XYZ file of C-alpha atoms in Angstrom:
526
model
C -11.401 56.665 -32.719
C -12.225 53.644 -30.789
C -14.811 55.759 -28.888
C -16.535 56.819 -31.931
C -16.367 53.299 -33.148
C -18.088 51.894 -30.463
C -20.516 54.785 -29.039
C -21.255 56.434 -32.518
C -21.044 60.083 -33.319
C -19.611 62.156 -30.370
C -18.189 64.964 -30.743
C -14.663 65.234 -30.132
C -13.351 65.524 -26.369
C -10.991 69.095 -25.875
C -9.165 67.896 -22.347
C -8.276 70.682 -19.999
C -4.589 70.991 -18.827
C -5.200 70.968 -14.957
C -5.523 67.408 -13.785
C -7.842 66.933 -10.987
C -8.813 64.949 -8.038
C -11.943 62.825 -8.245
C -13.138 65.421 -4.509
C -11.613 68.038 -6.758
C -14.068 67.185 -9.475
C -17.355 67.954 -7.640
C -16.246 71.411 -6.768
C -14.690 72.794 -9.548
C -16.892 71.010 -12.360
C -20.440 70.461 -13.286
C -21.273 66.986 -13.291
C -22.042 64.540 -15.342
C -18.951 64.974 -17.668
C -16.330 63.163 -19.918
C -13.290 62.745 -18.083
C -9.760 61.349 -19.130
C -8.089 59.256 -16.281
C -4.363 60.449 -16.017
C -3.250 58.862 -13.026
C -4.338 56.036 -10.911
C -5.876 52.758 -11.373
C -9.233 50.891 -9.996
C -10.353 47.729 -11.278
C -11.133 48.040 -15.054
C -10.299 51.933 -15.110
C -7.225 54.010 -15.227
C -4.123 53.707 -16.626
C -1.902 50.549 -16.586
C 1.778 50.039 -15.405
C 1.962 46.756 -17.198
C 2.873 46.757 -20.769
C 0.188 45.760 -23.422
C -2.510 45.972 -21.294
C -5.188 48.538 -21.796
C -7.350 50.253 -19.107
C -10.730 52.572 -19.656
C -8.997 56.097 -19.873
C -12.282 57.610 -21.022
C -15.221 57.610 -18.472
C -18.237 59.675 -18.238
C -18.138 61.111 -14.823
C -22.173 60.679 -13.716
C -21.859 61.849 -10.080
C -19.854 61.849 -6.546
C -21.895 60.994 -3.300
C -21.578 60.756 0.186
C -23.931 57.673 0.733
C -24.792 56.489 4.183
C -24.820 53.103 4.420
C -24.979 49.966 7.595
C -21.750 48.199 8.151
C -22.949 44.596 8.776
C -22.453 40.596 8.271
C -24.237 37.714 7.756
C -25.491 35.162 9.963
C -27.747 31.698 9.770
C -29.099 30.014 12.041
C -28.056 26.651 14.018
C -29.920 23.673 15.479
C -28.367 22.879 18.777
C -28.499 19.305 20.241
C -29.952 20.846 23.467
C -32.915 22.364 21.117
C -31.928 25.210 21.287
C -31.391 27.882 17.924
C -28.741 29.829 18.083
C -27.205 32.371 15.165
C -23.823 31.974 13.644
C -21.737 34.765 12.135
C -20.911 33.825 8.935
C -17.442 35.378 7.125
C -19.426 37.471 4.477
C -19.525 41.280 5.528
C -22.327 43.322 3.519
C -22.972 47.225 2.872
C -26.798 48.454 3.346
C -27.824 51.858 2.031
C -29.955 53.207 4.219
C -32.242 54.579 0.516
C -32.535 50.590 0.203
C -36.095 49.788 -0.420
C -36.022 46.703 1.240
C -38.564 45.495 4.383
C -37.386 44.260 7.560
C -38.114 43.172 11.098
C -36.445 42.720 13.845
C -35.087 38.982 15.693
C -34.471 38.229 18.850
C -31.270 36.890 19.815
C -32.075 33.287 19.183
C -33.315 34.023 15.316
C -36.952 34.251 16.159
C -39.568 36.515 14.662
C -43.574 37.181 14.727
C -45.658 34.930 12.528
C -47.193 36.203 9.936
C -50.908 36.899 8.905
C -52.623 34.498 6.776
C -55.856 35.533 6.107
C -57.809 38.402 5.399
C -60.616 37.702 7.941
C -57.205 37.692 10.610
C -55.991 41.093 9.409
C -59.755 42.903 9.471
C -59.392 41.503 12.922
C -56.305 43.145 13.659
C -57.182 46.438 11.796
C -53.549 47.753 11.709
C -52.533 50.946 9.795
C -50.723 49.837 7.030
C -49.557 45.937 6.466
C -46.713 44.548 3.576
C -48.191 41.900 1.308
C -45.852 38.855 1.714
C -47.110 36.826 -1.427
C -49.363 37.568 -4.366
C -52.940 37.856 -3.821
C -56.102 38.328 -5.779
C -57.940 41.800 -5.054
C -61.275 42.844 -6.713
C -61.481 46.455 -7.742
C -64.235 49.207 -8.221
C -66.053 49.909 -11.373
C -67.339 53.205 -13.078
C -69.733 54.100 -10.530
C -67.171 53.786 -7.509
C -68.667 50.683 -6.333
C -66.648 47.232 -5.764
C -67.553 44.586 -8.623
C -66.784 41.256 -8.826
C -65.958 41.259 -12.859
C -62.698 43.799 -12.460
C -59.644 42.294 -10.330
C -56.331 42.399 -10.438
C -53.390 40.517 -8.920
C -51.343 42.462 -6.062
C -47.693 41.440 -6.296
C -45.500 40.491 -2.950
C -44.363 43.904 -1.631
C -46.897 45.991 -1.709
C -48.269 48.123 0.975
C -51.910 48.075 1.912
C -53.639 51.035 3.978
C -56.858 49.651 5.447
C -59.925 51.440 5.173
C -62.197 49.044 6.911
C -64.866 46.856 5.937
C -67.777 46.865 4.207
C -70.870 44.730 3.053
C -71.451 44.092 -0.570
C -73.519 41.476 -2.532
C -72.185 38.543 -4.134
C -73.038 37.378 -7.870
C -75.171 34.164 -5.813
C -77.433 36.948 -3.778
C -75.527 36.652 -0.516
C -74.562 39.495 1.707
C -70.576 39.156 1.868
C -68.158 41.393 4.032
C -64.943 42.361 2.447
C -61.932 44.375 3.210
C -61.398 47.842 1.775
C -57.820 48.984 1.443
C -55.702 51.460 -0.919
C -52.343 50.280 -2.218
C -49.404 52.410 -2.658
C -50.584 53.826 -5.536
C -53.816 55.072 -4.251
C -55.995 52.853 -6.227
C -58.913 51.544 -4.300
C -59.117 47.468 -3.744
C -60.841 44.669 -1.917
C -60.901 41.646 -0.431
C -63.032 38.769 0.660
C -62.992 37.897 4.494
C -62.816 34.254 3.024
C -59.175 34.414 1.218
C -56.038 33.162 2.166
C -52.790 35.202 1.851
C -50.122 36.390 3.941
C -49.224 39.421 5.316
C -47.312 41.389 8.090
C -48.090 44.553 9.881
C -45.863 47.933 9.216
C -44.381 49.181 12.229
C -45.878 52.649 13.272
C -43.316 55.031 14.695
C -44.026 53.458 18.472
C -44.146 50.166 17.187
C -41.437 47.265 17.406
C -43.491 44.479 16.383
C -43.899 44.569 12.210
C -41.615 45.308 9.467
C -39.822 48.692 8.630
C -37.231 49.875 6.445
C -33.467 50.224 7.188
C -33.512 54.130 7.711
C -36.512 53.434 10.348
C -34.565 50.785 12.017
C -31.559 52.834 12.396
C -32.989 56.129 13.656
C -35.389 54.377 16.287
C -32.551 51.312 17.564
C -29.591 51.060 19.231
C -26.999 48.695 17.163
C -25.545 46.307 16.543
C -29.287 44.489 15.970
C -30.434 41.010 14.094
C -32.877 41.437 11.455
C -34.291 39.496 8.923
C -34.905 40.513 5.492
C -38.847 40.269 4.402
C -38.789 41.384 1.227
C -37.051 43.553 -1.121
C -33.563 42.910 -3.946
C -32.261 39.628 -2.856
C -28.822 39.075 -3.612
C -28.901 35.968 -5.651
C -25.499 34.662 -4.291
C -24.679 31.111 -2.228
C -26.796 30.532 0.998
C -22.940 30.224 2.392
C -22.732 33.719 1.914
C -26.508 35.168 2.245
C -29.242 33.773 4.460
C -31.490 36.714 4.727
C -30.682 36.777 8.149
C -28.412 40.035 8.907
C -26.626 41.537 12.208
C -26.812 45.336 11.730
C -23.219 46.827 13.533
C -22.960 50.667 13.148
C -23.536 53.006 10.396
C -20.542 55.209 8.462
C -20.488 57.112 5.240
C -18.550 56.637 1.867
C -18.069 58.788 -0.413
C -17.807 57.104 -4.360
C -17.795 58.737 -7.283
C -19.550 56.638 -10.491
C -18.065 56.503 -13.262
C -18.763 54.633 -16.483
C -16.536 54.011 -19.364
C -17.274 54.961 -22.736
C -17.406 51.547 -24.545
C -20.503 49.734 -25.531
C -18.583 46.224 -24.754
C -18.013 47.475 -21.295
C -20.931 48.990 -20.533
C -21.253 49.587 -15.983
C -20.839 51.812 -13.218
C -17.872 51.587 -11.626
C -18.026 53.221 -8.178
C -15.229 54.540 -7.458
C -14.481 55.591 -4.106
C -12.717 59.397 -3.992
C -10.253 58.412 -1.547
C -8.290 56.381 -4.597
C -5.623 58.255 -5.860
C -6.348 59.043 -9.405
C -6.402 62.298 -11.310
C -8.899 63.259 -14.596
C -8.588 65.855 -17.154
C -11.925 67.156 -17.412
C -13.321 67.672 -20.962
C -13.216 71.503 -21.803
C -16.409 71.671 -23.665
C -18.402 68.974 -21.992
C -21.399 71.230 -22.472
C -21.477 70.949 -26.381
C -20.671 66.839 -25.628
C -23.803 66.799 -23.517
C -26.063 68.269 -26.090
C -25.301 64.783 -27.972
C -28.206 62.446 -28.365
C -25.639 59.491 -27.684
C -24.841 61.106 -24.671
C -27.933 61.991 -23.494
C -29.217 58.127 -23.543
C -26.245 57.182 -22.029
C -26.917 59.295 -18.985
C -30.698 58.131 -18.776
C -29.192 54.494 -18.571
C -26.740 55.355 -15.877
C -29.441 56.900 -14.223
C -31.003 53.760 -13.510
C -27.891 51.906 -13.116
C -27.213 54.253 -10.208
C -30.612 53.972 -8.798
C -30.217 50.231 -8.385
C -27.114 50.566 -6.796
C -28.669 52.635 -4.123
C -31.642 49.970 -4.073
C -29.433 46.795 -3.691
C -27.431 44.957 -0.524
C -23.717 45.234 -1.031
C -20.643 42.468 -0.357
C -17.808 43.211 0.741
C -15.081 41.388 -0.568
C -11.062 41.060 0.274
C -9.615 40.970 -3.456
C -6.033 41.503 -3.857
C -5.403 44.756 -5.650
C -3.895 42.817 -8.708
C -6.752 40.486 -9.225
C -9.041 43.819 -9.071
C -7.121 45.570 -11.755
C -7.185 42.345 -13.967
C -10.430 41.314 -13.517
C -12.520 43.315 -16.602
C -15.461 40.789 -17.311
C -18.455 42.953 -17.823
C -20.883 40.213 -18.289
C -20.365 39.052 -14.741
C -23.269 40.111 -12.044
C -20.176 41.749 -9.853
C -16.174 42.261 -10.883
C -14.485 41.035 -7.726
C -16.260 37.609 -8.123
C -13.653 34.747 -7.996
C -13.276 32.507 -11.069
C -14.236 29.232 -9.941
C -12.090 26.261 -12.197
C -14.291 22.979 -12.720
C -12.265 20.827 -14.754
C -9.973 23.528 -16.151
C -12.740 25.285 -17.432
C -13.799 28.787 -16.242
C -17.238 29.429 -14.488
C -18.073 32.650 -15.267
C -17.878 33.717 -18.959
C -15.484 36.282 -20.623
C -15.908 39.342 -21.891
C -17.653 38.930 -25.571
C -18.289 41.258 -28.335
C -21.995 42.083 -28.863
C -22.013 40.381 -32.209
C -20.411 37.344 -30.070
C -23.385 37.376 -28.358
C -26.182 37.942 -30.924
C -24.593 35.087 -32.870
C -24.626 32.436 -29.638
C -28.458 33.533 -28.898
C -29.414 33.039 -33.021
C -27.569 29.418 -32.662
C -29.757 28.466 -29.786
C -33.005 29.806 -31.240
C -32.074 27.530 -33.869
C -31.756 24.728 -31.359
C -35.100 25.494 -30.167
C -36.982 25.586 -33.499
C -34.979 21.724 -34.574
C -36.264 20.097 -31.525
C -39.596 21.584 -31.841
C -39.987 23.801 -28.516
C -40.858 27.415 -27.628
C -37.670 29.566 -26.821
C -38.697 31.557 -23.464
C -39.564 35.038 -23.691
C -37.033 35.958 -20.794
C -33.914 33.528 -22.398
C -33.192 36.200 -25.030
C -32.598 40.147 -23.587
C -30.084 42.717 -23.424
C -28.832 45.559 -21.872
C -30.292 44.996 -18.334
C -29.877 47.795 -15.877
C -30.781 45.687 -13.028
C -28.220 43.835 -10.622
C -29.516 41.462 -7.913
C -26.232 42.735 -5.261
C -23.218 44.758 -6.033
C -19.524 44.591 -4.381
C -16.966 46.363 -2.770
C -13.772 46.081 -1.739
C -12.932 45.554 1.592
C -10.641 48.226 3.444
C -10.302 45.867 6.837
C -9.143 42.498 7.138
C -11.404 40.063 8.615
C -9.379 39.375 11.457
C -10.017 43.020 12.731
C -13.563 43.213 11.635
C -13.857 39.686 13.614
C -12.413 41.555 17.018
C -14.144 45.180 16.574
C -17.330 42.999 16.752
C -15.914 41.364 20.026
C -15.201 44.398 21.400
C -18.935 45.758 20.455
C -20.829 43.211 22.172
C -18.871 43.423 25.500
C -19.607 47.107 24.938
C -16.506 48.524 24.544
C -15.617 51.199 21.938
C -12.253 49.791 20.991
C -10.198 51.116 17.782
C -12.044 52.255 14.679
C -10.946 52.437 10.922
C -10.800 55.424 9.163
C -12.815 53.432 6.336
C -15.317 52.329 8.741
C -15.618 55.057 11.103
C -19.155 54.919 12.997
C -20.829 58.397 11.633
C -23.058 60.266 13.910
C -26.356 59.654 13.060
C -27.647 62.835 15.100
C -25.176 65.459 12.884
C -26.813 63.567 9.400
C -29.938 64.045 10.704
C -31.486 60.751 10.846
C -32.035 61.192 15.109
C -32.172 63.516 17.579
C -29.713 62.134 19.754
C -28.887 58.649 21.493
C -31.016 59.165 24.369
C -33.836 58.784 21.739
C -32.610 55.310 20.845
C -34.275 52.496 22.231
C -32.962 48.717 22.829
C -35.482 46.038 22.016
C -36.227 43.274 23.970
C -36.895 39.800 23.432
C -40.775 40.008 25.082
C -41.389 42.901 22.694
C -40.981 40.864 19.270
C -43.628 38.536 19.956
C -47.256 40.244 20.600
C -49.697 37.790 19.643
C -50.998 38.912 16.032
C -54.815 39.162 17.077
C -56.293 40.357 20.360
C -57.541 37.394 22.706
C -61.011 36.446 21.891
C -62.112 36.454 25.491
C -66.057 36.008 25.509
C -67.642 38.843 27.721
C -68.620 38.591 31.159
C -72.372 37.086 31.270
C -75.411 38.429 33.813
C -76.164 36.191 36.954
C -78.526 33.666 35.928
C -82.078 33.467 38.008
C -82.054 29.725 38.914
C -85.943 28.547 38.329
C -86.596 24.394 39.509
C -88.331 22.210 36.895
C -91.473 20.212 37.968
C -89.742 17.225 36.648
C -86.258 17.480 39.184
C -86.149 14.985 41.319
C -86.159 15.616 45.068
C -84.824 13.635 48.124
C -86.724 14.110 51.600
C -84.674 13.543 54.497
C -85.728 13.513 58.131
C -83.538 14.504 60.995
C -84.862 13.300 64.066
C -84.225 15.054 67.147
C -82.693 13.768 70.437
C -84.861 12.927 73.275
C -85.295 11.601 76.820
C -84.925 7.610 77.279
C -88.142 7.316 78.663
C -89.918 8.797 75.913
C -87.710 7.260 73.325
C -89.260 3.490 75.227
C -92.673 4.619 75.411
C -92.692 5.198 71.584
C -90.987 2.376 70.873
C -93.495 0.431 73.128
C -96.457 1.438 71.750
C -95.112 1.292 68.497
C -94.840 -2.444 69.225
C -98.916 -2.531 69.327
C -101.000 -2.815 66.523
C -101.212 -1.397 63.527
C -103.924 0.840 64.454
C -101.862 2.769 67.163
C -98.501 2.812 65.079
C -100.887 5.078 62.270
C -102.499 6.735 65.248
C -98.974 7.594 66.357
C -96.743 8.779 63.098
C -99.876 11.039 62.538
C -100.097 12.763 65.769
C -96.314 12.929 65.728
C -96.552 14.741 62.235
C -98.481 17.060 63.564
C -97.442 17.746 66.422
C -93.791 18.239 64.620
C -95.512 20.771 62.762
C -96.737 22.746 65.112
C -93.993 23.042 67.473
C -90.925 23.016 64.863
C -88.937 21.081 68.206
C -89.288 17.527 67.027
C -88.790 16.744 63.448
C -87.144 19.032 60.631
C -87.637 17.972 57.000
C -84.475 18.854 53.893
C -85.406 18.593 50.602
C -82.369 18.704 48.556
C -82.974 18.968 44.424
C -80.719 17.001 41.808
């Protein structure tokens, strides 16, 4: 009754007799399917041991996966008073999926990365492959004839991919010959831009490649962990800095298997993945293919759909929650369930579960607040039923403490104990390498190739020195050694008149130049 009530017209649910196991589910039943929880509890969903208080009994049963996901925690980093930046663990453990969409690239050990590009005359320079566009930029696009026009642009939003195509010469509105920068997006539409704008971007690693950004799967099917990377852009958990930097320390990978399941109530509307090793048995419905046929049911499963894709698309927490405050916690309005209620003067945080006419009637009171003092209400105040979740949690299945000395042991390299939860899968038998001999560590020197090739001017010709009429010159005159006696006899008759002192320094000129014995002349040019 209270199904139809909330959900509309459905037809009614026959329950088979055999209970079954949520592993049992995926091989003996088609999925998705209604399913009646008989045994077992998780958070909001099961049935209750405590008196007067009701649990989700009816769930549709959307799918059970083996996801493969990368065990890892946070870390920020720390100004020492040497200079020196170093990265802290923080206590906040997170969950990857390796089908997250998200970019990254790698650190070294001291938190440092490549700088960015941040120009489009730089990255025509650099001519990579493929780069990620790290904020949005203007791009002009072709018109009907193929050819690039000023009057048609568009704006390309942070996370795109660009493939270059080179550059090419086209003419601006003024008359002037300007070079731009032809590239294709991700959606194979053709656009360009000018040598002359300012934006930022980063290069995609290729599959030899260390410097650039890449996605999870890449990093762990090329790498050895445990590695520090840095997110560039992708779902950012909008949590406390305390408890997300952006700044990540990859450990090992494992699998999880969860089965999602969402209960049938409107008020209560979310996945709940559930993971199959929980103990808790469902009576499949008996003629869940006449249910599915149902309109209702039908949108429900498109909205799951998406609810499932963003799961797969978003950066977990892990969280130690008692197994008490998981059952009692039911707030579907919150971003995550095993949130803590923060009290600020006795007054919860986080809001409780409302009714949707709650809610419709607390949105019309402040659209009347916004028409008495006069203002616009903003278009993205007043929306509902949003699919999209900026993080998601899960519980923990190791305590800190032991998560805290596994890592220990895994930077001293040693292999140390391993939790069933958290074994470390092999990445070779799910296919994602072919075998740790193929893995490569990454060092420091590799992180930081310079962005742009050295603009070394090439080697020029030898020069043919030519002497300008104008140098100046300086004549000196080396005079050689000779016997006393002649050395008197010209001093002597250089002591005559000035007749024989010309008559002298002539024939001594000449004579020097015909015998090459006496005098030699330097002329050295300035």
């Amino acid at each position: 009754h209270r199904m139809a009530k909330d959900m509309g017209s459905l037809p009614v649910a026959v329950w088979d007799s055999q209970a079954l196991t949520l592993r049992d589910v995926l091989m003996q039943v088609d999925v998705p399917t209604l399913g009646k929880i008989v045994k077992g509890q998780f958070m909001n969903l099961g049935v209750s041991k405590i008196p007067f208080r009701s649990l989700q009994q009816e769930v549709l049963i959307h799918s059970i996966k083996t996801n493969i996901k990368v065990l890892s925690h946070s870390v920020q980093r720390i100004d020492g008073r040497d200079g020196r930046v170093r990265l802290q663990p923080l206590e906040q453990r997170l969950s990857i999926p390796i089908t997250y969409q998200g970019w990254f690239e790698l650190l070294s050990e001291d938190g440092r990365s490549a700088r960015p590009i941040d120009s489009v005359l730089t990255l025509a320079k650099v001519k990579p492959n493929r780069c990620l566009v790290r904020q949005n930029i203007k791009a002009f696009m072709a018109g009907e004839d193929g050819q690039m026009t000023y009057d048609k642009s568009k704006i390309v939003p942070a996370g795109e991919s660009l493939t270059l195509m080179g550059d090419i010469t086209v003419k601006a509105p003024t008359g002037e010959r300007r070079k731009v920068l032809k590239c294709r997006d991700s959606k194979n539409v053709i656009l360009f831009f000018d040598h002359e704008q300012r934006g930022l971007f980063t290069l995609i690693a290729g599959s030899q490649d260390v410097a650039g950004v890449m996605t999870i799967k890449d990093i762990i099917g090329r790498f050895r962990l445990p590695l520090t990377v840095k997110l560039v852009q992708g779902v950012w958990p909008k949590v406390d800095s305390n408890r997300f930097t952006g700044t990540i320390r990859l450990d090992w990978v494992y699998t999880d298997e969860v089965a999602f399941l969402c209960p049938l109530d409107r008020g209560m509307f979310r996945i709940t993945p559930v993971p199959t090793e929980i103990l808790m048995k469902v009576l499949p419905a008996a003629n869940s293919s006449e249910i599915l046929e149902n309109q209702t049911i039908r949108d429900i499963i498109t909205k799951v759909n998406r609810m499932v894709a963003n799961y797969n698309n978003t950066i977990h927490l892990i969280l130690t929650v008692p197994e008490a405050a998981m059952a009692k916690n039911k707030s579907h309005k919150m971003v995550n369930m095993f949130s803590p209620k923060e009290n600020v003067n006795g007054h919860s945080q986080v809001k409780r579960s409302k009714s949707r006419e709650d809610i419709l009637m607390n949105d019309v009171d402040e659209l009347y607040q916004y028409l008495r003092d006069g203002k616009m209400p903003p278009k993205e105040k007043f929306h509902y039923d949003s699919d999209e979740e900026s993080f998601f949690e899960e519980p923990a299945y190791e305590k800190l403490d032991d998560f805290r000395s596994r890592l220990q042991r895994l930077e001293r390299g040693e292999p140390g104990n391993q939790s069933s939860r958290y074994r470390p899968a092999d990445l070779a038998k799910l296919g994602l390498h072919k075998g740790a001999e193929n893995l490569r560590s990454v060092g420091d020197h590799e992180l930081h190739k310079p962005e742009t090739p050295p603009e070394v001017p090439p080697t020029l010709p030898p020069r043919r020195y030519t002497r300008a009429d104008s140098a100046p010159s300086i004549q000196l005159n080396q005079v050689q050694k000779s016997s006393p006696q002649k050395a008197e006899s010209s001093s002597g008759s250089s002591r005559g008149g000035a007749s024989k002192k010309d008559t002298k320094q002539s024939s001594s000129k000449t004579s020097s130049h015909s015998s090459g014995k006496k005098n030699t002349v330097h002329t050295f040019y300035l």
